[in-house]
PDB file of C-alpha atoms in Angstrom:
ATOM      1  CA  MET A   4     -46.838  58.458-115.583  1.00 83.00           C
ATOM      2  CA  TYR A   5     -49.639  58.203-118.143  1.00 85.00           C
ATOM      3  CA  SER A   6     -52.653  60.512-118.451  1.00 91.00           C
ATOM      4  CA  GLU A   7     -55.312  61.132-121.071  1.00 94.00           C
ATOM      5  CA  ARG A   8     -58.326  63.319-121.712  1.00 95.00           C
ATOM      6  CA  PRO A   9     -60.928  63.668-124.458  1.00 95.00           C
ATOM      7  CA  ALA A  10     -59.894  65.935-127.318  1.00 94.00           C
ATOM      8  CA  GLU A  11     -61.814  69.202-127.139  1.00 90.00           C
ATOM      9  CA  ARG A  12     -62.444  69.696-130.851  1.00 86.00           C
ATOM     10  CA  LEU A  13     -62.086  66.278-132.461  1.00 92.00           C
ATOM     11  CA  PRO A  14     -65.063  64.050-131.591  1.00 89.00           C
ATOM     12  CA  GLY A  15     -64.070  60.654-130.259  1.00 92.00           C
ATOM     13  CA  ALA A  16     -60.344  61.432-130.161  1.00 96.00           C
ATOM     14  CA  VAL A  17     -58.148  61.422-127.053  1.00 96.00           C
ATOM     15  CA  VAL A  18     -55.087  63.496-126.135  1.00 96.00           C
ATOM     16  CA  TRP A  19     -52.587  61.598-123.995  1.00 96.00           C
ATOM     17  CA  ARG A  20     -49.202  62.085-122.410  1.00 93.00           C
ATOM     18  CA  ASN A  21     -46.699  59.604-121.038  1.00 89.00           C
ATOM     19  CA  THR A  22     -43.711  60.567-118.892  1.00 85.00           C
ATOM     20  CA  PRO A  23     -41.824  57.382-117.950  1.00 77.00           C
ATOM     21  CA  ARG A  24     -40.075  57.201-114.601  1.00 76.00           C
ATOM     22  CA  PRO A  25     -36.740  55.454-114.044  1.00 73.00           C
ATOM     23  CA  GLY A  26     -37.308  51.767-113.438  1.00 67.00           C
ATOM     24  CA  ASP A  27     -40.778  51.674-115.000  1.00 70.00           C
ATOM     25  CA  PRO A  28     -41.387  48.320-116.755  1.00 71.00           C
ATOM     26  CA  PRO A  29     -42.152  48.364-120.480  1.00 70.00           C
ATOM     27  CA  GLY A  30     -45.742  49.320-121.104  1.00 77.00           C
ATOM     28  CA  ARG A  31     -48.212  46.959-122.769  1.00 84.00           C
ATOM     29  CA  VAL A  32     -50.332  48.673-125.422  1.00 90.00           C
ATOM     30  CA  LEU A  33     -53.460  46.682-126.242  1.00 94.00           C
ATOM     31  CA  PRO A  34     -55.220  46.697-129.611  1.00 96.00           C
ATOM     32  CA  ASP A  35     -58.045  49.226-129.642  1.00 95.00           C
ATOM     33  CA  GLY A  36     -58.944  49.765-133.307  1.00 94.00           C
ATOM     34  CA  CYS A  37     -57.360  53.214-133.207  1.00 97.00           C
ATOM     35  CA  MET A  38     -54.395  55.022-134.737  1.00 98.00           C
ATOM     36  CA  ASP A  39     -52.241  57.659-133.026  1.00 97.00           C
ATOM     37  CA  LEU A  40     -50.117  60.625-134.016  1.00 97.00           C
ATOM     38  CA  ILE A  41     -47.272  60.815-131.490  1.00 96.00           C
ATOM     39  CA  LEU A  42     -44.431  63.207-130.747  1.00 96.00           C
ATOM     40  CA  LEU A  43     -41.771  60.712-129.720  1.00 91.00           C
ATOM     41  CA  GLY A  44     -38.558  62.494-128.778  1.00 87.00           C
ATOM     42  CA  ASP A  45     -37.959  64.830-131.716  1.00 90.00           C
ATOM     43  CA  ARG A  46     -40.046  62.896-134.270  1.00 94.00           C
ATOM     44  CA  LEU A  47     -43.702  62.735-135.182  1.00 97.00           C
ATOM     45  CA  VAL A  48     -44.729  59.122-135.634  1.00 97.00           C
ATOM     46  CA  VAL A  49     -47.923  57.440-136.829  1.00 97.00           C
ATOM     47  CA  ALA A  50     -48.872  54.422-134.717  1.00 96.00           C
ATOM     48  CA  GLY A  51     -50.964  52.110-136.834  1.00 96.00           C
ATOM     49  CA  PRO A  52     -53.843  49.887-135.732  1.00 96.00           C
ATOM     50  CA  ASP A  53     -52.538  46.911-133.773  1.00 95.00           C
ATOM     51  CA  THR A  54     -53.720  43.344-134.150  1.00 94.00           C
ATOM     52  CA  ARG A  55     -51.777  42.227-131.067  1.00 92.00           C
ATOM     53  CA  ALA A  56     -50.368  43.792-127.921  1.00 93.00           C
ATOM     54  CA  LEU A  57     -47.222  45.881-128.215  1.00 88.00           C
ATOM     55  CA  VAL A  58     -44.766  45.654-125.320  1.00 84.00           C
ATOM     56  CA  GLY A  59     -42.397  48.615-125.311  1.00 68.00           C
ATOM     57  CA  HIS A  60     -41.620  50.417-128.567  1.00 57.00           C
ATOM     58  CA  GLN A  61     -38.901  52.217-130.447  1.00 48.00           C
ATOM     59  CA  GLY A  62     -37.986  55.178-128.255  1.00 51.00           C
ATOM     60  CA  ALA A  63     -39.375  53.563-125.105  1.00 60.00           C
ATOM     61  CA  GLY A  64     -38.422  55.561-122.038  1.00 66.00           C
ATOM     62  CA  LEU A  65     -38.788  58.920-123.788  1.00 77.00           C
ATOM     63  CA  PRO A  66     -41.509  61.391-122.758  1.00 83.00           C
ATOM     64  CA  CYS A  67     -44.177  61.523-125.442  1.00 90.00           C
ATOM     65  CA  VAL A  68     -47.506  63.139-126.206  1.00 94.00           C
ATOM     66  CA  GLY A  69     -50.066  61.827-128.653  1.00 96.00           C
ATOM     67  CA  LEU A  70     -53.427  62.222-130.296  1.00 97.00           C
ATOM     68  CA  ARG A  71     -55.406  58.982-130.484  1.00 97.00           C
ATOM     69  CA  PHE A  72     -57.952  59.164-133.266  1.00 97.00           C
ATOM     70  CA  ALA A  73     -61.352  57.539-133.099  1.00 96.00           C
ATOM     71  CA  PRO A  74     -61.490  54.318-135.137  1.00 96.00           C
ATOM     72  CA  GLY A  75     -61.599  55.158-138.833  1.00 95.00           C
ATOM     73  CA  GLN A  76     -60.683  58.826-138.335  1.00 95.00           C
ATOM     74  CA  ALA A  77     -56.926  58.816-138.931  1.00 97.00           C
ATOM     75  CA  PRO A  78     -56.937  57.751-142.607  1.00 96.00           C
ATOM     76  CA  LEU A  79     -59.121  60.759-143.422  1.00 95.00           C
ATOM     77  CA  VAL A  80     -56.493  62.984-141.789  1.00 96.00           C
ATOM     78  CA  LEU A  81     -53.397  61.239-143.117  1.00 96.00           C
ATOM     79  CA  GLY A  82     -54.658  60.692-146.640  1.00 95.00           C
ATOM     80  CA  GLU A  83     -53.529  57.058-146.560  1.00 96.00           C
ATOM     81  CA  PRO A  84     -55.497  53.848-145.878  1.00 97.00           C
ATOM     82  CA  ALA A  85     -55.251  52.339-142.418  1.00 98.00           C
ATOM     83  CA  ASP A  86     -54.078  48.971-143.693  1.00 97.00           C
ATOM     84  CA  ALA A  87     -50.815  50.626-144.759  1.00 97.00           C
ATOM     85  CA  PHE A  88     -49.968  51.055-141.048  1.00 97.00           C
ATOM     86  CA  VAL A  89     -51.118  47.803-139.415  1.00 97.00           C
ATOM     87  CA  ASP A  90     -48.839  46.742-136.534  1.00 95.00           C
ATOM     88  CA  ALA A  91     -46.352  49.462-137.557  1.00 95.00           C
ATOM     89  CA  ARG A  92     -44.873  52.726-136.320  1.00 94.00           C
ATOM     90  CA  VAL A  93     -44.149  55.004-139.276  1.00 96.00           C
ATOM     91  CA  ALA A  94     -42.442  58.403-139.320  1.00 97.00           C
ATOM     92  CA  LEU A  95     -44.943  61.070-140.380  1.00 98.00           C
ATOM     93  CA  ALA A  96     -42.269  62.369-142.774  1.00 97.00           C
ATOM     94  CA  GLU A  97     -42.864  59.221-144.837  1.00 97.00           C
ATOM     95  CA  VAL A  98     -46.516  60.213-145.227  1.00 97.00           C
ATOM     96  CA  TRP A  99     -46.594  64.012-145.438  1.00 97.00           C
ATOM     97  CA  PRO A 100     -44.151  66.454-147.095  1.00 96.00           C
ATOM     98  CA  GLU A 101     -40.921  66.842-145.123  1.00 96.00           C
ATOM     99  CA  ARG A 102     -41.263  70.599-144.691  1.00 96.00           C
ATOM    100  CA  THR A 103     -44.830  70.282-143.384  1.00 96.00           C
ATOM    101  CA  VAL A 104     -43.735  67.665-140.864  1.00 97.00           C
ATOM    102  CA  ARG A 105     -40.686  69.645-139.760  1.00 97.00           C
ATOM    103  CA  GLU A 106     -42.778  72.769-139.099  1.00 97.00           C
ATOM    104  CA  LEU A 107     -45.474  70.800-137.248  1.00 97.00           C
ATOM    105  CA  THR A 108     -42.865  68.969-135.155  1.00 97.00           C
ATOM    106  CA  GLU A 109     -41.348  72.278-134.044  1.00 97.00           C
ATOM    107  CA  ARG A 110     -44.759  73.719-133.186  1.00 96.00           C
ATOM    108  CA  VAL A 111     -45.762  70.679-131.141  1.00 96.00           C
ATOM    109  CA  ALA A 112     -42.405  70.483-129.341  1.00 94.00           C
ATOM    110  CA  LEU A 113     -42.520  74.158-128.310  1.00 95.00           C
ATOM    111  CA  ALA A 114     -46.207  74.392-127.434  1.00 95.00           C
ATOM    112  CA  GLU A 115     -47.500  74.691-123.880  1.00 94.00           C
ATOM    113  CA  ARG A 116     -50.420  72.493-124.985  1.00 94.00           C
ATOM    114  CA  PRO A 117     -48.950  70.171-127.610  1.00 95.00           C
ATOM    115  CA  GLY A 118     -52.133  68.136-127.800  1.00 94.00           C
ATOM    116  CA  ALA A 119     -54.033  71.206-128.963  1.00 95.00           C
ATOM    117  CA  VAL A 120     -51.518  71.739-131.773  1.00 96.00           C
ATOM    118  CA  LEU A 121     -51.934  68.122-132.907  1.00 97.00           C
ATOM    119  CA  GLN A 122     -55.709  68.611-132.896  1.00 96.00           C
ATOM    120  CA  GLU A 123     -55.447  71.780-134.988  1.00 95.00           C
ATOM    121  CA  ALA A 124     -53.261  70.015-137.547  1.00 96.00           C
ATOM    122  CA  ALA A 125     -55.681  67.084-137.731  1.00 96.00           C
ATOM    123  CA  LEU A 126     -58.744  69.298-138.072  1.00 94.00           C
ATOM    124  CA  ALA A 127     -57.114  71.330-140.835  1.00 93.00           C
ATOM    125  CA  ARG A 128     -56.782  68.144-142.902  1.00 92.00           C
ATOM    126  CA  LEU A 129     -59.959  66.384-141.831  1.00 88.00           C
ATOM    127  CA  GLY A 130     -62.426  69.068-142.864  1.00 77.00           C
ATOM    128  CA  ASP A 131     -65.928  67.733-143.488  1.00 75.00           C
ATOM    129  CA  PRO A 132     -65.612  64.028-144.344  1.00 75.00           C
ATOM    130  CA  PRO A 133     -67.214  63.161-147.690  1.00 77.00           C
ATOM    131  CA  ALA A 134     -70.663  61.605-147.505  1.00 77.00           C
ATOM    132  CA  GLU A 135     -69.416  58.217-148.684  1.00 79.00           C
ATOM    133  CA  GLU A 136     -67.120  58.000-145.646  1.00 84.00           C
ATOM    134  CA  ARG A 137     -69.669  58.811-142.956  1.00 85.00           C
ATOM    135  CA  TRP A 138     -70.510  55.139-142.477  1.00 94.00           C
ATOM    136  CA  ARG A 139     -67.435  54.685-140.288  1.00 95.00           C
ATOM    137  CA  PRO A 140     -68.784  55.831-136.864  1.00 94.00           C
ATOM    138  CA  ALA A 141     -72.029  53.937-137.463  1.00 95.00           C
ATOM    139  CA  ALA A 142     -70.118  50.728-138.200  1.00 97.00           C
ATOM    140  CA  VAL A 143     -67.999  51.101-135.063  1.00 97.00           C
ATOM    141  CA  ALA A 144     -71.052  51.836-132.905  1.00 96.00           C
ATOM    142  CA  ALA A 145     -72.900  48.781-134.228  1.00 97.00           C
ATOM    143  CA  LEU A 146     -69.969  46.402-133.776  1.00 97.00           C
ATOM    144  CA  ASP A 147     -69.192  47.843-130.341  1.00 96.00           C
ATOM    145  CA  ALA A 148     -72.800  47.186-129.348  1.00 95.00           C
ATOM    146  CA  GLY A 149     -72.266  43.515-130.171  1.00 93.00           C
ATOM    147  CA  ARG A 150     -74.087  43.351-133.492  1.00 95.00           C
ATOM    148  CA  SER A 151     -72.863  40.786-135.984  1.00 95.00           C
ATOM    149  CA  VAL A 152     -70.921  41.754-139.077  1.00 96.00           C
ATOM    150  CA  ALA A 153     -73.832  40.646-141.263  1.00 97.00           C
ATOM    151  CA  GLU A 154     -76.333  42.737-139.293  1.00 97.00           C
ATOM    152  CA  THR A 155     -74.003  45.730-139.297  1.00 97.00           C
ATOM    153  CA  ALA A 156     -73.455  45.512-143.053  1.00 97.00           C
ATOM    154  CA  ARG A 157     -77.217  45.298-143.688  1.00 97.00           C
ATOM    155  CA  GLY A 158     -77.814  48.330-141.507  1.00 96.00           C
ATOM    156  CA  LEU A 159     -75.322  50.290-143.598  1.00 96.00           C
ATOM    157  CA  GLY A 160     -76.766  49.105-146.893  1.00 95.00           C
ATOM    158  CA  LEU A 161     -73.601  47.187-147.753  1.00 96.00           C
ATOM    159  CA  SER A 162     -72.771  43.623-148.637  1.00 96.00           C
ATOM    160  CA  GLN A 163     -70.374  41.859-146.274  1.00 96.00           C
ATOM    161  CA  ARG A 164     -67.725  41.889-149.003  1.00 96.00           C
ATOM    162  CA  GLN A 165     -68.128  45.639-149.487  1.00 96.00           C
ATOM    163  CA  MET A 166     -67.901  46.211-145.760  1.00 96.00           C
ATOM    164  CA  HIS A 167     -64.751  44.101-145.527  1.00 97.00           C
ATOM    165  CA  ARG A 168     -63.014  46.118-148.267  1.00 97.00           C
ATOM    166  CA  ARG A 169     -64.056  49.408-146.720  1.00 97.00           C
ATOM    167  CA  SER A 170     -63.021  48.289-143.258  1.00 97.00           C
ATOM    168  CA  LEU A 171     -59.489  47.474-144.381  1.00 97.00           C
ATOM    169  CA  ARG A 172     -59.042  51.039-145.612  1.00 96.00           C
ATOM    170  CA  ALA A 173     -60.800  52.646-142.653  1.00 97.00           C
ATOM    171  CA  PHE A 174     -59.683  50.524-139.683  1.00 97.00           C
ATOM    172  CA  GLY A 175     -56.719  48.523-140.935  1.00 97.00           C
ATOM    173  CA  TYR A 176     -58.431  45.172-140.610  1.00 95.00           C
ATOM    174  CA  GLY A 177     -61.732  43.526-141.409  1.00 96.00           C
ATOM    175  CA  PRO A 178     -64.911  43.995-139.382  1.00 97.00           C
ATOM    176  CA  LYS A 179     -64.601  40.614-137.651  1.00 97.00           C
ATOM    177  CA  THR A 180     -61.200  41.557-136.244  1.00 97.00           C
ATOM    178  CA  LEU A 181     -62.455  45.003-135.277  1.00 97.00           C
ATOM    179  CA  ALA A 182     -65.402  43.403-133.493  1.00 97.00           C
ATOM    180  CA  ARG A 183     -63.041  41.096-131.561  1.00 97.00           C
ATOM    181  CA  VAL A 184     -60.894  44.035-130.484  1.00 97.00           C
ATOM    182  CA  LEU A 185     -63.871  46.128-129.400  1.00 97.00           C
ATOM    183  CA  ARG A 186     -65.358  43.165-127.485  1.00 97.00           C
ATOM    184  CA  MET A 187     -62.073  42.649-125.636  1.00 97.00           C
ATOM    185  CA  ARG A 188     -62.020  46.335-124.642  1.00 96.00           C
ATOM    186  CA  ARG A 189     -65.611  46.130-123.365  1.00 97.00           C
ATOM    187  CA  ALA A 190     -64.805  43.003-121.383  1.00 97.00           C
ATOM    188  CA  LEU A 191     -61.703  44.549-119.857  1.00 97.00           C
ATOM    189  CA  ALA A 192     -63.608  47.659-118.754  1.00 96.00           C
ATOM    190  CA  LEU A 193     -66.226  45.531-116.999  1.00 97.00           C
ATOM    191  CA  ALA A 194     -63.624  43.272-115.377  1.00 97.00           C
ATOM    192  CA  ARG A 195     -61.715  46.290-114.078  1.00 95.00           C
ATOM    193  CA  CYS A 196     -64.923  47.430-112.391  1.00 95.00           C
ATOM    194  CA  GLY A 197     -64.926  44.177-110.419  1.00 94.00           C
ATOM    195  CA  GLU A 198     -67.475  42.150-112.375  1.00 96.00           C
ATOM    196  CA  PRO A 199     -66.746  38.375-112.260  1.00 96.00           C
ATOM    197  CA  LEU A 200     -65.226  37.067-115.459  1.00 97.00           C
ATOM    198  CA  ALA A 201     -67.993  34.518-116.053  1.00 97.00           C
ATOM    199  CA  GLU A 202     -70.556  37.327-115.980  1.00 97.00           C
ATOM    200  CA  VAL A 203     -68.365  39.532-118.169  1.00 98.00           C
ATOM    201  CA  ALA A 204     -68.121  36.748-120.747  1.00 98.00           C
ATOM    202  CA  ALA A 205     -71.907  36.372-120.867  1.00 97.00           C
ATOM    203  CA  ARG A 206     -72.553  40.117-121.075  1.00 96.00           C
ATOM    204  CA  VAL A 207     -70.218  40.885-123.957  1.00 96.00           C
ATOM    205  CA  GLY A 208     -70.969  37.832-126.085  1.00 95.00           C
ATOM    206  CA  TYR A 209     -68.259  35.254-125.445  1.00 97.00           C
ATOM    207  CA  ALA A 210     -69.407  31.641-125.515  1.00 96.00           C
ATOM    208  CA  ASP A 211     -68.073  31.165-121.982  1.00 97.00           C
ATOM    209  CA  GLN A 212     -65.220  32.215-119.691  1.00 97.00           C
ATOM    210  CA  ALA A 213     -62.784  29.892-121.470  1.00 97.00           C
ATOM    211  CA  HIS A 214     -63.572  31.643-124.760  1.00 98.00           C
ATOM    212  CA  LEU A 215     -62.881  35.000-123.087  1.00 98.00           C
ATOM    213  CA  ALA A 216     -59.559  33.690-121.792  1.00 97.00           C
ATOM    214  CA  ARG A 217     -58.490  32.471-125.252  1.00 97.00           C
ATOM    215  CA  GLU A 218     -59.355  35.795-126.866  1.00 97.00           C
ATOM    216  CA  PHE A 219     -57.398  37.771-124.283  1.00 97.00           C
ATOM    217  CA  ARG A 220     -54.343  35.584-124.770  1.00 96.00           C
ATOM    218  CA  ALA A 221     -54.590  35.997-128.545  1.00 96.00           C
ATOM    219  CA  LEU A 222     -55.081  39.784-128.574  1.00 96.00           C
ATOM    220  CA  ALA A 223     -53.431  40.958-125.336  1.00 95.00           C
ATOM    221  CA  GLY A 224     -50.695  38.319-125.168  1.00 94.00           C
ATOM    222  CA  VAL A 225     -51.285  37.614-121.465  1.00 94.00           C
ATOM    223  CA  PRO A 226     -54.062  36.100-119.297  1.00 94.00           C
ATOM    224  CA  VAL A 227     -56.800  38.557-118.459  1.00 95.00           C
ATOM    225  CA  GLY A 228     -55.823  38.413-114.786  1.00 93.00           C
ATOM    226  CA  ARG A 229     -52.479  40.041-115.583  1.00 93.00           C
ATOM    227  CA  LEU A 230     -54.324  43.079-116.928  1.00 94.00           C
ATOM    228  CA  LEU A 231     -56.349  43.443-113.748  1.00 91.00           C
ATOM    229  CA  THR A 232     -53.343  43.587-111.445  1.00 75.00           C
ATOM    230  CA  PRO A 233     -52.661  47.167-110.286  1.00 62.00           C
TER     231      PRO A 233
END
């Protein structure tokens, strides 16, 4: 069983928990532009930004709890660029000092509210992001609203080349890929509310329904209809 809720103290982040039941099929994790910090069994793992759907994972079947950061947030916490984690699951002990990770793992594993402990650890390292990094939420908001990369870069006072370099460090991939991922998520939310796919395609900026179908196959790995089946 999977559940999630907004993080209380980390804007834009989500605390989630997954307790698999015997016989559950492997889960399909879609790209979302985010990174996660996950207690998987007895290990803390960083889940990097995905460029394609992940079906199952190392440790699948184990109960786990995680903190999903808002896009661009995790590198400021981890102290490493997002493009170092693309399509990867990396032990936190490879990123932070072993003793720090061991102590945090024990605290999370023993806590009644493990998500709160993950939030505290993230906040302790996040602090007040430096001024030069505060462009990240604005870039995500603009791209998620359907603005072009060129328009988004102009609004931030950046060239497209500058934005591309910054986006690799912040999100793990360039702004065009991030825009594709965010558009797919918008389309899926509308389709799950029952809106016809042709109308969804028009609303979120696909050329037509066939374009929507191609993008879902490329990013989700399955036809959009498979994602709408309960």
